[in-house]
């Protein structure tokens, strides 16, 4: 389904978007997932051209998961 997920080629790879813009895209994608109720924490860093997010989500079932 090409309407779901993150548009990496269009919005991230090869673009000059700021880290905060990419963070927002990731958070929005997480919140658009059916069973995600909220993103309770989010951080990211770019190191040696690698974007590394860490986040905690809460599901509609009350499960809290850090990834």
Short mmCIF file of N, CA, C and O in Angstrom, two decimals:
data_model
loop_
_atom_site.label_atom_id
_atom_site.label_comp_id
_atom_site.label_asym_id
_atom_site.label_seq_id
_atom_site.Cartn_x
_atom_site.Cartn_y
_atom_site.Cartn_z
N UNK A 1 0.85 -1.17 0.00
CA UNK A 1 0.00 0.00 0.00
C UNK A 1 0.90 1.24 0.00
O UNK A 1 1.53 1.56 1.01
N UNK A 2 0.96 1.94 -1.08
CA UNK A 2 1.86 3.09 -1.21
C UNK A 2 1.33 4.35 -0.53
O UNK A 2 2.02 5.36 -0.49
N UNK A 3 0.14 4.30 0.03
CA UNK A 3 -0.39 5.47 0.73
C UNK A 3 -0.01 5.47 2.21
O UNK A 3 -0.26 6.43 2.91
N UNK A 4 0.59 4.38 2.68
CA UNK A 4 0.98 4.26 4.09
C UNK A 4 2.49 4.37 4.23
O UNK A 4 3.23 4.15 3.30
N UNK A 5 2.90 4.71 5.42
CA UNK A 5 4.33 4.74 5.71
C UNK A 5 4.97 6.09 5.44
O UNK A 5 4.29 7.10 5.30
N UNK A 6 6.27 6.06 5.38
CA UNK A 6 7.06 7.28 5.22
C UNK A 6 7.54 7.39 3.78
O UNK A 6 8.13 6.45 3.27
N UNK A 7 7.32 8.53 3.14
CA UNK A 7 7.78 8.71 1.75
C UNK A 7 9.28 9.03 1.73
O UNK A 7 9.69 10.17 1.52
N UNK A 8 10.11 8.01 1.96
CA UNK A 8 11.55 8.22 2.08
C UNK A 8 12.16 8.92 0.87
O UNK A 8 12.92 9.88 1.01
N UNK A 9 11.87 8.43 -0.32
CA UNK A 9 12.48 9.01 -1.52
C UNK A 9 12.01 10.43 -1.78
O UNK A 9 12.77 11.27 -2.21
N UNK A 10 10.75 10.70 -1.51
CA UNK A 10 10.19 12.02 -1.78
C UNK A 10 10.51 13.04 -0.69
O UNK A 10 10.64 14.23 -0.97
N UNK A 11 10.64 12.60 0.55
CA UNK A 11 10.71 13.54 1.66
C UNK A 11 11.99 13.49 2.49
O UNK A 11 12.23 14.39 3.29
N UNK A 12 12.79 12.43 2.33
CA UNK A 12 13.96 12.31 3.21
C UNK A 12 15.25 12.13 2.41
O UNK A 12 16.14 12.98 2.46
N UNK A 13 15.38 11.04 1.69
CA UNK A 13 16.62 10.73 0.99
C UNK A 13 16.87 11.73 -0.13
O UNK A 13 16.01 11.99 -0.95
N UNK A 14 18.06 12.28 -0.14
CA UNK A 14 18.43 13.21 -1.20
C UNK A 14 17.81 14.59 -1.09
O UNK A 14 17.91 15.39 -2.01
N UNK A 15 17.14 14.87 0.02
CA UNK A 15 16.54 16.19 0.21
C UNK A 15 17.41 17.00 1.17
O UNK A 15 18.33 16.47 1.78
N UNK A 16 17.10 18.24 1.29
CA UNK A 16 17.83 19.09 2.24
C UNK A 16 16.95 19.45 3.43
O UNK A 16 17.09 20.50 4.02
N UNK A 17 16.03 18.52 3.77
CA UNK A 17 15.17 18.76 4.92
C UNK A 17 15.99 18.76 6.20
O UNK A 17 16.96 18.02 6.34
N UNK A 18 15.56 19.57 7.14
CA UNK A 18 16.24 19.64 8.43
C UNK A 18 15.91 18.39 9.26
O UNK A 18 14.94 17.67 8.99
N UNK A 19 16.71 18.16 10.28
CA UNK A 19 16.47 17.04 11.18
C UNK A 19 15.10 17.17 11.83
O UNK A 19 14.37 16.19 11.97
N UNK A 20 14.71 18.37 12.21
CA UNK A 20 13.41 18.56 12.84
C UNK A 20 12.26 18.25 11.89
O UNK A 20 11.23 17.71 12.31
N UNK A 21 12.43 18.52 10.60
CA UNK A 21 11.41 18.17 9.61
C UNK A 21 11.29 16.65 9.48
O UNK A 21 10.19 16.10 9.43
N UNK A 22 12.43 15.98 9.45
CA UNK A 22 12.42 14.51 9.37
C UNK A 22 11.82 13.92 10.65
O UNK A 22 11.02 12.98 10.57
N UNK A 23 12.16 14.49 11.81
CA UNK A 23 11.56 14.03 13.07
C UNK A 23 10.04 14.12 12.99
O UNK A 23 9.33 13.19 13.39
N UNK A 24 9.55 15.23 12.49
CA UNK A 24 8.10 15.43 12.38
C UNK A 24 7.47 14.39 11.45
O UNK A 24 6.40 13.84 11.76
N UNK A 25 8.12 14.08 10.34
CA UNK A 25 7.61 13.06 9.42
C UNK A 25 7.52 11.70 10.10
O UNK A 25 6.53 10.97 9.94
N UNK A 26 8.54 11.36 10.87
CA UNK A 26 8.55 10.07 11.58
C UNK A 26 7.44 10.03 12.63
O UNK A 26 6.68 9.05 12.72
N UNK A 27 7.32 11.08 13.42
CA UNK A 27 6.28 11.12 14.46
C UNK A 27 4.89 11.04 13.84
O UNK A 27 4.02 10.30 14.33
N UNK A 28 4.66 11.78 12.77
CA UNK A 28 3.35 11.73 12.10
C UNK A 28 3.05 10.33 11.59
O UNK A 28 1.92 9.85 11.68
N UNK A 29 4.06 9.65 11.03
CA UNK A 29 3.86 8.29 10.54
C UNK A 29 3.52 7.34 11.69
O UNK A 29 2.65 6.48 11.55
N UNK A 30 4.19 7.50 12.82
CA UNK A 30 3.88 6.68 13.98
C UNK A 30 2.44 6.90 14.44
O UNK A 30 1.71 5.94 14.72
N UNK A 31 2.03 8.15 14.51
CA UNK A 31 0.68 8.47 14.97
C UNK A 31 -0.40 8.03 14.00
O UNK A 31 -1.56 7.85 14.40
N UNK A 32 -0.04 7.83 12.75
CA UNK A 32 -1.01 7.37 11.76
C UNK A 32 -1.20 5.86 11.77
O UNK A 32 -2.08 5.34 11.09
N UNK A 33 -0.40 5.17 12.57
CA UNK A 33 -0.56 3.72 12.69
C UNK A 33 -1.82 3.42 13.51
O UNK A 33 -2.09 4.08 14.52
N UNK A 34 -2.54 2.43 13.08
CA UNK A 34 -3.85 2.11 13.64
C UNK A 34 -3.85 1.91 15.16
O UNK A 34 -4.74 2.35 15.86
N UNK A 35 -2.84 1.21 15.68
CA UNK A 35 -2.87 0.85 17.09
C UNK A 35 -2.00 1.75 17.98
O UNK A 35 -1.87 1.48 19.17
N UNK A 36 -1.44 2.80 17.42
CA UNK A 36 -0.63 3.72 18.22
C UNK A 36 -1.52 4.83 18.74
O UNK A 36 -2.17 5.54 17.99
N UNK A 37 -1.56 4.95 20.05
CA UNK A 37 -2.36 6.01 20.69
C UNK A 37 -1.56 7.30 20.81
O UNK A 37 -2.08 8.38 20.58
N UNK A 38 -0.29 7.16 21.23
CA UNK A 38 0.53 8.37 21.39
C UNK A 38 2.01 8.03 21.31
O UNK A 38 2.42 6.89 21.50
N UNK A 39 2.81 9.06 21.04
CA UNK A 39 4.26 8.98 21.11
C UNK A 39 4.63 9.70 22.40
O UNK A 39 4.44 10.91 22.51
N UNK A 40 5.10 8.94 23.38
CA UNK A 40 5.34 9.53 24.69
C UNK A 40 6.73 10.15 24.82
O UNK A 40 6.93 11.01 25.67
N UNK A 41 7.67 9.71 24.01
CA UNK A 41 8.98 10.36 23.95
C UNK A 41 9.59 10.12 22.59
O UNK A 41 9.29 9.12 21.91
N UNK A 42 10.44 11.05 22.17
CA UNK A 42 11.08 10.94 20.86
C UNK A 42 12.39 11.71 20.89
O UNK A 42 12.44 12.84 21.37
N UNK A 43 13.43 11.08 20.40
CA UNK A 43 14.70 11.77 20.21
C UNK A 43 15.38 11.17 18.99
O UNK A 43 15.07 10.06 18.58
N UNK A 44 16.29 11.93 18.43
CA UNK A 44 17.02 11.41 17.27
C UNK A 44 18.37 12.11 17.17
O UNK A 44 18.57 13.17 17.77
N UNK A 45 19.25 11.48 16.44
CA UNK A 45 20.53 12.10 16.16
C UNK A 45 20.99 11.69 14.77
O UNK A 45 20.55 10.67 14.24
N UNK A 46 21.82 12.51 14.21
CA UNK A 46 22.45 12.19 12.94
C UNK A 46 23.93 12.08 13.21
O UNK A 46 24.56 13.01 13.71
N UNK A 47 24.46 10.90 12.89
CA UNK A 47 25.88 10.65 13.12
C UNK A 47 26.42 9.93 11.90
O UNK A 47 25.89 8.89 11.51
N UNK A 48 27.44 10.50 11.31
CA UNK A 48 28.07 9.90 10.13
C UNK A 48 27.04 9.57 9.05
O UNK A 48 26.98 8.47 8.52
N UNK A 49 26.16 10.53 8.78
CA UNK A 49 25.13 10.42 7.75
C UNK A 49 24.04 9.40 8.06
O UNK A 49 23.28 9.01 7.20
N UNK A 50 23.98 8.95 9.29
CA UNK A 50 22.94 8.00 9.70
C UNK A 50 21.96 8.72 10.63
O UNK A 50 22.36 9.32 11.62
N UNK A 51 20.69 8.59 10.31
CA UNK A 51 19.62 9.15 11.15
C UNK A 51 19.17 8.05 12.09
O UNK A 51 18.80 6.96 11.66
N UNK A 52 19.22 8.32 13.39
CA UNK A 52 18.90 7.30 14.38
C UNK A 52 17.85 7.80 15.36
O UNK A 52 18.17 8.55 16.29
N UNK A 53 16.59 7.41 15.14
CA UNK A 53 15.54 7.82 16.08
C UNK A 53 15.38 6.80 17.21
O UNK A 53 15.64 5.62 17.04
N UNK A 54 14.98 7.29 18.36
CA UNK A 54 14.58 6.46 19.49
C UNK A 54 13.27 7.03 19.99
O UNK A 54 13.15 8.24 20.17
N UNK A 55 12.29 6.17 20.17
CA UNK A 55 10.99 6.67 20.59
C UNK A 55 10.26 5.67 21.45
O UNK A 55 10.56 4.47 21.43
N UNK A 56 9.32 6.18 22.21
CA UNK A 56 8.44 5.35 23.02
C UNK A 56 7.01 5.65 22.59
O UNK A 56 6.63 6.81 22.45
N UNK A 57 6.28 4.58 22.34
CA UNK A 57 4.88 4.73 21.94
C UNK A 57 3.98 4.04 22.96
O UNK A 57 4.40 3.15 23.68
N UNK A 58 2.75 4.50 23.00
CA UNK A 58 1.72 3.84 23.80
C UNK A 58 0.65 3.37 22.84
O UNK A 58 0.17 4.14 22.00
N UNK A 59 0.29 2.10 22.94
CA UNK A 59 -0.73 1.55 22.05
C UNK A 59 -2.12 1.76 22.64
O UNK A 59 -2.27 2.09 23.82
N UNK A 60 -3.13 1.53 21.82
CA UNK A 60 -4.51 1.66 22.29
C UNK A 60 -4.84 0.64 23.36
O UNK A 60 -5.77 0.82 24.14
N UNK A 61 -4.04 -0.44 23.45
CA UNK A 61 -4.22 -1.45 24.49
C UNK A 61 -3.48 -1.09 25.78
O UNK A 61 -3.48 -1.86 26.73
N UNK A 62 -2.79 0.07 25.78
CA UNK A 62 -2.08 0.50 26.97
C UNK A 62 -0.65 0.00 27.06
O UNK A 62 0.03 0.24 28.05
N UNK A 63 -0.18 -0.72 26.06
CA UNK A 63 1.19 -1.22 26.05
C UNK A 63 2.13 -0.06 25.72
O UNK A 63 1.89 0.70 24.79
N UNK A 64 3.22 0.06 26.48
CA UNK A 64 4.23 1.08 26.23
C UNK A 64 5.48 0.37 25.74
O UNK A 64 5.96 -0.58 26.37
N UNK A 65 5.99 0.82 24.60
CA UNK A 65 7.14 0.15 23.97
C UNK A 65 8.15 1.19 23.53
O UNK A 65 7.81 2.16 22.87
N UNK A 66 9.41 0.99 23.90
CA UNK A 66 10.50 1.85 23.45
C UNK A 66 11.25 1.16 22.33
O UNK A 66 11.60 -0.01 22.43
N UNK A 67 11.47 1.91 21.27
CA UNK A 67 12.16 1.37 20.09
C UNK A 67 13.32 2.28 19.75
O UNK A 67 13.19 3.47 19.76
#
